[in-house]
PDB file of C-alpha atoms in Angstrom:
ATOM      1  CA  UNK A   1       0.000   0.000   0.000  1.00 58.00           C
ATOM      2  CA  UNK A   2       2.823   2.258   0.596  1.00 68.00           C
ATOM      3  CA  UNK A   3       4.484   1.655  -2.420  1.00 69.00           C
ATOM      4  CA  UNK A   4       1.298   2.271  -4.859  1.00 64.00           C
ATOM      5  CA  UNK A   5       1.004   6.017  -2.502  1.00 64.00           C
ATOM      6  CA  UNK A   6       4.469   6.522  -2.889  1.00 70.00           C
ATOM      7  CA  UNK A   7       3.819   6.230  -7.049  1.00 69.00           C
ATOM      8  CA  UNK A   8       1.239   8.735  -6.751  1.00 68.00           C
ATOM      9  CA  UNK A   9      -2.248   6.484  -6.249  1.00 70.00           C
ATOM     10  CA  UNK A  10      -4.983   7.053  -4.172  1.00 72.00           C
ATOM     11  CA  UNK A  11      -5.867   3.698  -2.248  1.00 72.00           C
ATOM     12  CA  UNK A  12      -8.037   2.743   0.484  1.00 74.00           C
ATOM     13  CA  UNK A  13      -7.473   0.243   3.265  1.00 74.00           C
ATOM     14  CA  UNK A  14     -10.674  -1.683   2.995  1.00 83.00           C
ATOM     15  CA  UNK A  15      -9.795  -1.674  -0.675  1.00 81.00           C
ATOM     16  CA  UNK A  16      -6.894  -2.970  -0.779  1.00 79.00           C
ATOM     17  CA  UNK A  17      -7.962  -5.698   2.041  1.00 81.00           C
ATOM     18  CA  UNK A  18     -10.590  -6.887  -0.194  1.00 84.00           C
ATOM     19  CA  UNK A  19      -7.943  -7.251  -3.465  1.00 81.00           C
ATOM     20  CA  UNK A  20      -5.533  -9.278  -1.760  1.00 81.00           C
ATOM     21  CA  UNK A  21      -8.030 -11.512  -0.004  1.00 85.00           C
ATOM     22  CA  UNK A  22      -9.707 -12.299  -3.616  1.00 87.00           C
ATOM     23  CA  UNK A  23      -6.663 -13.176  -5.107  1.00 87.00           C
ATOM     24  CA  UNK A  24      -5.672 -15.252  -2.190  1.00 86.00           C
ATOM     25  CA  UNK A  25      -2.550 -13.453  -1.074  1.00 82.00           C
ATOM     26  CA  UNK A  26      -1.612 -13.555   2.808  1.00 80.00           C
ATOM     27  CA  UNK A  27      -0.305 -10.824   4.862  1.00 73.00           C
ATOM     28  CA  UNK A  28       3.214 -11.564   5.782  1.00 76.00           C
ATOM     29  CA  UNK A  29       3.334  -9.448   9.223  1.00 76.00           C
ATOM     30  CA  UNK A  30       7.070  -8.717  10.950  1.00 76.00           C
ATOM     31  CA  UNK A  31       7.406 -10.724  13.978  1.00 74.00           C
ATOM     32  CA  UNK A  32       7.300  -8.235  17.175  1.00 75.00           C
ATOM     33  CA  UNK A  33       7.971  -9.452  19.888  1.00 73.00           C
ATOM     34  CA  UNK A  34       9.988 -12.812  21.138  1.00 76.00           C
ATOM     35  CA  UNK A  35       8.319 -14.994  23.659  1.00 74.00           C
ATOM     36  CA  UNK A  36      11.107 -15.470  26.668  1.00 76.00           C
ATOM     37  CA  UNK A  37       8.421 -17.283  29.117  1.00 78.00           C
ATOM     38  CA  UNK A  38       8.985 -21.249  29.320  1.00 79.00           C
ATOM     39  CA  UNK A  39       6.326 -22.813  30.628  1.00 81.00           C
ATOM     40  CA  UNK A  40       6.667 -26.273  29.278  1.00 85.00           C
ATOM     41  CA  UNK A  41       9.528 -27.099  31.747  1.00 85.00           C
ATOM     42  CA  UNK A  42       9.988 -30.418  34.287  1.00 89.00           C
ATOM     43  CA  UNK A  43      11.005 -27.782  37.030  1.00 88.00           C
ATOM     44  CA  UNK A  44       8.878 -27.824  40.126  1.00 89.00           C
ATOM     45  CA  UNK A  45       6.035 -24.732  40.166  1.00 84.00           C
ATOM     46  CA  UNK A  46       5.818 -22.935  43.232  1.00 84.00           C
ATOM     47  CA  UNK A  47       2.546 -22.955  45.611  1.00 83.00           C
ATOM     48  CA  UNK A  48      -0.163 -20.768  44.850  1.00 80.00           C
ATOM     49  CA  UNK A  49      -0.762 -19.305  48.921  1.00 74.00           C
ATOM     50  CA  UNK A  50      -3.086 -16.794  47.327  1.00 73.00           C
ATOM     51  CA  UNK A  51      -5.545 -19.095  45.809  1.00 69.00           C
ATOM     52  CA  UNK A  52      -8.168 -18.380  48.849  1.00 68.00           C
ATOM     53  CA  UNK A  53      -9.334 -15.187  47.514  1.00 72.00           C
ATOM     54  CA  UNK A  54      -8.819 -11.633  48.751  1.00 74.00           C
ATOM     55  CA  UNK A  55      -7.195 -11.023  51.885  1.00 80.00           C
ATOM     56  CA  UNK A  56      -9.596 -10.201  55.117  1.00 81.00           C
ATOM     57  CA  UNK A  57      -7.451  -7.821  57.097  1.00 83.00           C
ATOM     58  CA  UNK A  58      -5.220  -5.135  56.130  1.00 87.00           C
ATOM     59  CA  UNK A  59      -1.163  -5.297  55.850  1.00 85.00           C
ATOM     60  CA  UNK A  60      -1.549  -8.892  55.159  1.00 84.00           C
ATOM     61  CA  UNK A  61      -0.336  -9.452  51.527  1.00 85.00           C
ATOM     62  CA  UNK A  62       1.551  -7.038  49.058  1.00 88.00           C
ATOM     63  CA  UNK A  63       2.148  -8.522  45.435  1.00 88.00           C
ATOM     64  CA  UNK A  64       4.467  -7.304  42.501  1.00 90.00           C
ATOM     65  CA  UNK A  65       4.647  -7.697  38.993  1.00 90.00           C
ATOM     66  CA  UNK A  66       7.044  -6.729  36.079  1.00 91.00           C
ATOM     67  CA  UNK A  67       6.050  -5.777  32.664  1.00 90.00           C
ATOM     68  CA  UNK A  68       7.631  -4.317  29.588  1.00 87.00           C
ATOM     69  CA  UNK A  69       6.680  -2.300  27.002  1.00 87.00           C
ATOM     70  CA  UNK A  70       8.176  -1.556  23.008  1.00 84.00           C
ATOM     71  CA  UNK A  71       8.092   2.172  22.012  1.00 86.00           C
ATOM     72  CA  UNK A  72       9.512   3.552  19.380  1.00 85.00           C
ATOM     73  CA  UNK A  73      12.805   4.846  20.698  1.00 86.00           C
ATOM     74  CA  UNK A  74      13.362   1.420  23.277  1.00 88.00           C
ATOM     75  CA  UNK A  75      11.935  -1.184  26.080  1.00 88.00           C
ATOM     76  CA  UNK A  76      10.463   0.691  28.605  1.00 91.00           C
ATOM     77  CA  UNK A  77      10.711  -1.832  31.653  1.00 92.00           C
ATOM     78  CA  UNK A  78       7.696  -1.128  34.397  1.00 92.00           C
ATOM     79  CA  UNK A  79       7.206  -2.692  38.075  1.00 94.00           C
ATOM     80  CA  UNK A  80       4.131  -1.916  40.346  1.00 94.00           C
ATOM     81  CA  UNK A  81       3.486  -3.283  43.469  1.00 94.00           C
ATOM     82  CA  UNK A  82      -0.187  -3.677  44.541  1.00 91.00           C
ATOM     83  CA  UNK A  83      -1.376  -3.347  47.580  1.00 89.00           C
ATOM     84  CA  UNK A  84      -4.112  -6.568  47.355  1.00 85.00           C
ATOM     85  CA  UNK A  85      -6.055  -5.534  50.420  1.00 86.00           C
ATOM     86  CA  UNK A  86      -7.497  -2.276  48.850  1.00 87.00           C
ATOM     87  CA  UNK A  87      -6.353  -3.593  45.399  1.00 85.00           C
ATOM     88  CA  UNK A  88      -4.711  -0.288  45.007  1.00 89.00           C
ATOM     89  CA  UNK A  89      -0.943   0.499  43.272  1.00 91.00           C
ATOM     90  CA  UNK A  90       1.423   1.521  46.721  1.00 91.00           C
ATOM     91  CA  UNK A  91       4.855   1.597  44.916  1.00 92.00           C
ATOM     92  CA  UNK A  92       6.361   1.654  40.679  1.00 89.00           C
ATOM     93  CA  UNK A  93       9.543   2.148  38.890  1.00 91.00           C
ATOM     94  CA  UNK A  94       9.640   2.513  35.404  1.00 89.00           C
ATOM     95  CA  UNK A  95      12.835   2.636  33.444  1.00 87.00           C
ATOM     96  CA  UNK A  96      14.549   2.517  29.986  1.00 82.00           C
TER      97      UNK A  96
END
């Protein structure tokens, strides 16, 4: 699509979506991301101690999580740390 606007013709999406799928072509889309989590693995799995539900009193149980994130100039690498009584962010970090 690109290349026909770059040579001076006026195309539409949905157009050019319908051409391609009537001649048959596929989409070829660039891979984004690589997957780094194993999870077919023999190595033991920790216990899940939070499988009971929400926790009934306060300053009982604090959890954390790391994420990450492409832009367009790098990773941006984010942790938050929930507090799961009140279910409410207490602490983050994010970073390039």
């Amino acid at each position: 699509m690109r290349l026909l606007c770059k040579q001076s013709f006026e195309v539409k999406g949905r157009r050019v979506r319908k051409i391609i799928n009537k001649i048959g072509l596929e989409v070829q889309r660039k891979k984004r991301f690589t997957l780094t989590t194993v999870s077919k693995h023999q190595l033991p799995v920790g216990e899940n101690f939070l499988s009971w539900g929400a926790p009934s009193t306060q300053n009982q149980v604090w959890t954390m999580d790391i994420t990450y994130v492409w832009t367009l100039q790098s990773w941006l690498y984010l942790s938050v740390v929930i507090y799961l009584y009140s279910r409410r962010i207490v602490g983050w970090h994010l970073e390039h």
